[in-house]
Rosetta silent file (secondary structure, phi, psi, omega in degrees, C-alpha in Angstrom):
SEQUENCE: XXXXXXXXXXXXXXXXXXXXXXXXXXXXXXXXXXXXXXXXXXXXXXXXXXXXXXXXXXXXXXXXXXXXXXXXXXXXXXXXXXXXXXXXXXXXXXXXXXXXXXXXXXXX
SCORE:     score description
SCORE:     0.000 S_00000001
   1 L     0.000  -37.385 -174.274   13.836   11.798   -3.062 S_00000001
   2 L   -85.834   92.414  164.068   11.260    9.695   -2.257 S_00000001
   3 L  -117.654  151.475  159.319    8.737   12.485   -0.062 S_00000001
   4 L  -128.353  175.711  133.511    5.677   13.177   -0.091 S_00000001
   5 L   -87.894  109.132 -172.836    3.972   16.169    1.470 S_00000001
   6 L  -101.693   90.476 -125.737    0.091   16.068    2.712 S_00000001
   7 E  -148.857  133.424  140.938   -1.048   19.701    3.963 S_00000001
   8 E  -159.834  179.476  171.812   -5.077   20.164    4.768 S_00000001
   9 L   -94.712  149.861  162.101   -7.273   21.481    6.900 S_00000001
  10 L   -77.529  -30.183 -170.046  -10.254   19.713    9.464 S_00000001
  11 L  -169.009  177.660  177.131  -13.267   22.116    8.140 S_00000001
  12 L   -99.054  178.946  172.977  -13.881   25.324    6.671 S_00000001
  13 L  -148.066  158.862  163.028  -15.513   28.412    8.216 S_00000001
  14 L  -103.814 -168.690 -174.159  -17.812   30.774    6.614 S_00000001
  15 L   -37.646  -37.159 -169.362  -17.799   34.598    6.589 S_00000001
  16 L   -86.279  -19.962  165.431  -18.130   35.229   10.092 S_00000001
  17 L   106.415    9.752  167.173  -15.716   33.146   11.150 S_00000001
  18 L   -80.103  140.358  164.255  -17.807   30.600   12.343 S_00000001
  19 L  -173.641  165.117 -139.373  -17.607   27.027   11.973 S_00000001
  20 L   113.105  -11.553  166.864  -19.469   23.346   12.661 S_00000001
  21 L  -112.760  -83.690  167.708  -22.206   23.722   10.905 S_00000001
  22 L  -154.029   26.100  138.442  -23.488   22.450    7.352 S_00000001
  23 L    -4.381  175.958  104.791  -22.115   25.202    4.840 S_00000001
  24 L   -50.167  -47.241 -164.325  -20.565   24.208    1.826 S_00000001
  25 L   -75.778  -16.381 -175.992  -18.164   27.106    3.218 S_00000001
  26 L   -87.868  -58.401  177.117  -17.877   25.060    7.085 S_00000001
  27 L   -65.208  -47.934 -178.345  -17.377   21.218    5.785 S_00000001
  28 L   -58.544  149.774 -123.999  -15.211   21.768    3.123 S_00000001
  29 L  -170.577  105.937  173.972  -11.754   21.068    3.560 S_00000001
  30 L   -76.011  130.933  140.998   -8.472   21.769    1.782 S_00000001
  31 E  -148.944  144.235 -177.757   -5.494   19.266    0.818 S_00000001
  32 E   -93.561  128.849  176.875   -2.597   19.371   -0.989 S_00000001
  33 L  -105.249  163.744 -174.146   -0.243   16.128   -2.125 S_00000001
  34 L  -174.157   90.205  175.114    2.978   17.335   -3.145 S_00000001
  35 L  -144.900  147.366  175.684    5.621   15.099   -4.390 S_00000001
  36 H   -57.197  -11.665  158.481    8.627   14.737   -7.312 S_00000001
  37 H   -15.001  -54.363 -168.557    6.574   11.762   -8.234 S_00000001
  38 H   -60.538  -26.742 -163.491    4.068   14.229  -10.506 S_00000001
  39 H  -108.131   24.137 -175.410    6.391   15.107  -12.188 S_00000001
  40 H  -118.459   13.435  175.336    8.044   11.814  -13.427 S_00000001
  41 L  -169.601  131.351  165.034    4.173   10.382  -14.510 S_00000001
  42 L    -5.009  139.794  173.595    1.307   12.119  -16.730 S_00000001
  43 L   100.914  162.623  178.413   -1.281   14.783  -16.308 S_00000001
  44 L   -72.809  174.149 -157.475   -0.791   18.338  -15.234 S_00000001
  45 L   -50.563  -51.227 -174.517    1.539   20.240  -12.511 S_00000001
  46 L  -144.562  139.460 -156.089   -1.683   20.308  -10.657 S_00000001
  47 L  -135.956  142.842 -170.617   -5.207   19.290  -10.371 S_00000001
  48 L  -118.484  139.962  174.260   -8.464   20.597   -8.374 S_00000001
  49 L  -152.491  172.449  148.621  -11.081   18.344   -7.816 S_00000001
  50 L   -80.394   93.697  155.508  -14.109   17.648   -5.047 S_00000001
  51 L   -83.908  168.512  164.491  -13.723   14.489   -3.070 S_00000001
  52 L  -105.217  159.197  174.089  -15.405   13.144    0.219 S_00000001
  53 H   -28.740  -51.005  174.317  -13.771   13.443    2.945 S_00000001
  54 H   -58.121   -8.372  178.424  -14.187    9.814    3.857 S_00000001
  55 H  -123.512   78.010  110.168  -11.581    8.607    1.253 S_00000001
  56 L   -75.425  -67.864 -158.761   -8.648   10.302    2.450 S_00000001
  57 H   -44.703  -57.945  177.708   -7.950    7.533    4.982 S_00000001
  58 H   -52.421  -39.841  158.614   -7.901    4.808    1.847 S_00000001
  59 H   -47.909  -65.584 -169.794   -6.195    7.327   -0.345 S_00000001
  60 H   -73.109  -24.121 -148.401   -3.134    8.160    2.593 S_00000001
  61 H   -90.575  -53.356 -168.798   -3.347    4.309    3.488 S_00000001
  62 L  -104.052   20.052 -178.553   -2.287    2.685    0.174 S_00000001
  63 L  -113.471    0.868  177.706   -0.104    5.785   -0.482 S_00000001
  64 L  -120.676   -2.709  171.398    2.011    4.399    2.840 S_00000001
  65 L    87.001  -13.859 -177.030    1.763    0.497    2.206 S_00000001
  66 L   -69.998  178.706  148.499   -0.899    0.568    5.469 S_00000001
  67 L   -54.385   78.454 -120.725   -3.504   -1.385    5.468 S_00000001
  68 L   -88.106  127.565  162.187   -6.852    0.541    4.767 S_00000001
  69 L   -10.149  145.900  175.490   -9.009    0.345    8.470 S_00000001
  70 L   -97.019   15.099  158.846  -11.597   -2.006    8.475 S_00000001
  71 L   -97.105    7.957 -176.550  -14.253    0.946    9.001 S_00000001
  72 L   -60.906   86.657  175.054  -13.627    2.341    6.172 S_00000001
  73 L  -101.011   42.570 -174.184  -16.034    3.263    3.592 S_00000001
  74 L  -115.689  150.346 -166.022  -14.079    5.803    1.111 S_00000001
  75 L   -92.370  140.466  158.527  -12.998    4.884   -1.922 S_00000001
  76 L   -59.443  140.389  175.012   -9.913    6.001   -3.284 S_00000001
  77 L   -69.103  106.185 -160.192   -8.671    8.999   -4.961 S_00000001
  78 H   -66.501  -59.997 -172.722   -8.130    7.845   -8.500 S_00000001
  79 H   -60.239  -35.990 -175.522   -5.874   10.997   -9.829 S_00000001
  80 H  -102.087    5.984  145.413   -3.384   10.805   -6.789 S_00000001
  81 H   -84.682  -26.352  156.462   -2.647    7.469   -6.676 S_00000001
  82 H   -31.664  -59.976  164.650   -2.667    7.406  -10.167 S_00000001
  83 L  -113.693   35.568  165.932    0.713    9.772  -10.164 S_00000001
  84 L  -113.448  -23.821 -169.847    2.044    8.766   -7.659 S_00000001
  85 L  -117.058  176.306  169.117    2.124    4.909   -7.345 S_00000001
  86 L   -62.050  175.479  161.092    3.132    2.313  -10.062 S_00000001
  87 L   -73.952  -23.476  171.872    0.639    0.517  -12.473 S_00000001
  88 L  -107.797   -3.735  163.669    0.859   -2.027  -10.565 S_00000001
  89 L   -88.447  -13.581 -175.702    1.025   -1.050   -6.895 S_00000001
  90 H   -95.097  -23.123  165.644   -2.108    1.196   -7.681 S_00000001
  91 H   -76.790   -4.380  149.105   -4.110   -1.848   -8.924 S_00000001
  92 H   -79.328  -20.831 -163.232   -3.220   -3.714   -5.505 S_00000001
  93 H   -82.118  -10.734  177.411   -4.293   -0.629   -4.145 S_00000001
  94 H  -113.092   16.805  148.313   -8.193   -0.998   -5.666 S_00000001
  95 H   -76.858  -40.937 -173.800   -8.350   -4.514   -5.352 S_00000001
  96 H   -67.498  -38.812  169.692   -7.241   -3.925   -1.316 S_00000001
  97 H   -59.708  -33.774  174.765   -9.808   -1.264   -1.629 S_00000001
  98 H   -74.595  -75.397 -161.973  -12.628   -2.846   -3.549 S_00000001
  99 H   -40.220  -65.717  173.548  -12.197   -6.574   -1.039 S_00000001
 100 H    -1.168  -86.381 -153.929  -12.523   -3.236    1.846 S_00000001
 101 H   -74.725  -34.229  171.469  -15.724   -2.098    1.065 S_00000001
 102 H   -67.963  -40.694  171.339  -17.269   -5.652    0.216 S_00000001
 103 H   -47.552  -45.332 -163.314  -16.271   -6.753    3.428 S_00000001
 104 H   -81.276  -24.685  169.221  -18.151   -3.730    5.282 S_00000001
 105 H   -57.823  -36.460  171.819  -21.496   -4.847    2.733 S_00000001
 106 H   -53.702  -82.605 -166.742  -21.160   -8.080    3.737 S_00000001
 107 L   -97.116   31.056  135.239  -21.968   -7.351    7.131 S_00000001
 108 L   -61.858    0.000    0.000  -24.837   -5.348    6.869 S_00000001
């Protein structure tokens, strides 16, 4: 019972079938979470949103218990940890997230 599924894509392409360059239709990127989780905690079956790219790795990180990289600078996605984790493992997960990001300001 406890799965999750993670399905995306690296990039997009536009019409021609082309891709690498700075589209909306090239850079963009599909993924799906998929777990019995959603449906045992609030909000609809499913939700579309825009994110950057750069916070899957914090997002997939605290949804596995890792550790988020210390290059990281994406923030997490607030709806899927949100139905997926506890109240309280998702509020280690933006404190581990927040400490993150101070860390990489800090040494600029």
């Amino acid at each position: 019972d406890d799965v999750m599924f993670v399905v995306g894509s690296d990039h997009g392409m536009n019409a021609d079938g082309n891709h690498g360059g700075a589209t909306a239709e090239e850079v963009d990127s599909f993924f799906a979470f998929m777990s019995k989780e959603y449906d045992k905690n609030p909000g609809t079956s499913s939700e579309y949103d825009t994110v950057a790219q750069r916070d899957l790795v914090p997002t997939l990180s605290s949804l596995f218990s890792l550790p988020i990289p210390r290059s990281s600078m994406g923030k997490i996605i607030d709806p899927v940890l949100k139905r997926l984790h506890s109240p309280k493992l998702t509020a280690h997960a933006y404190q581990e997230n927040a400490e993150q990001i101070l860390r990489l300001l800090l040494q600029t």
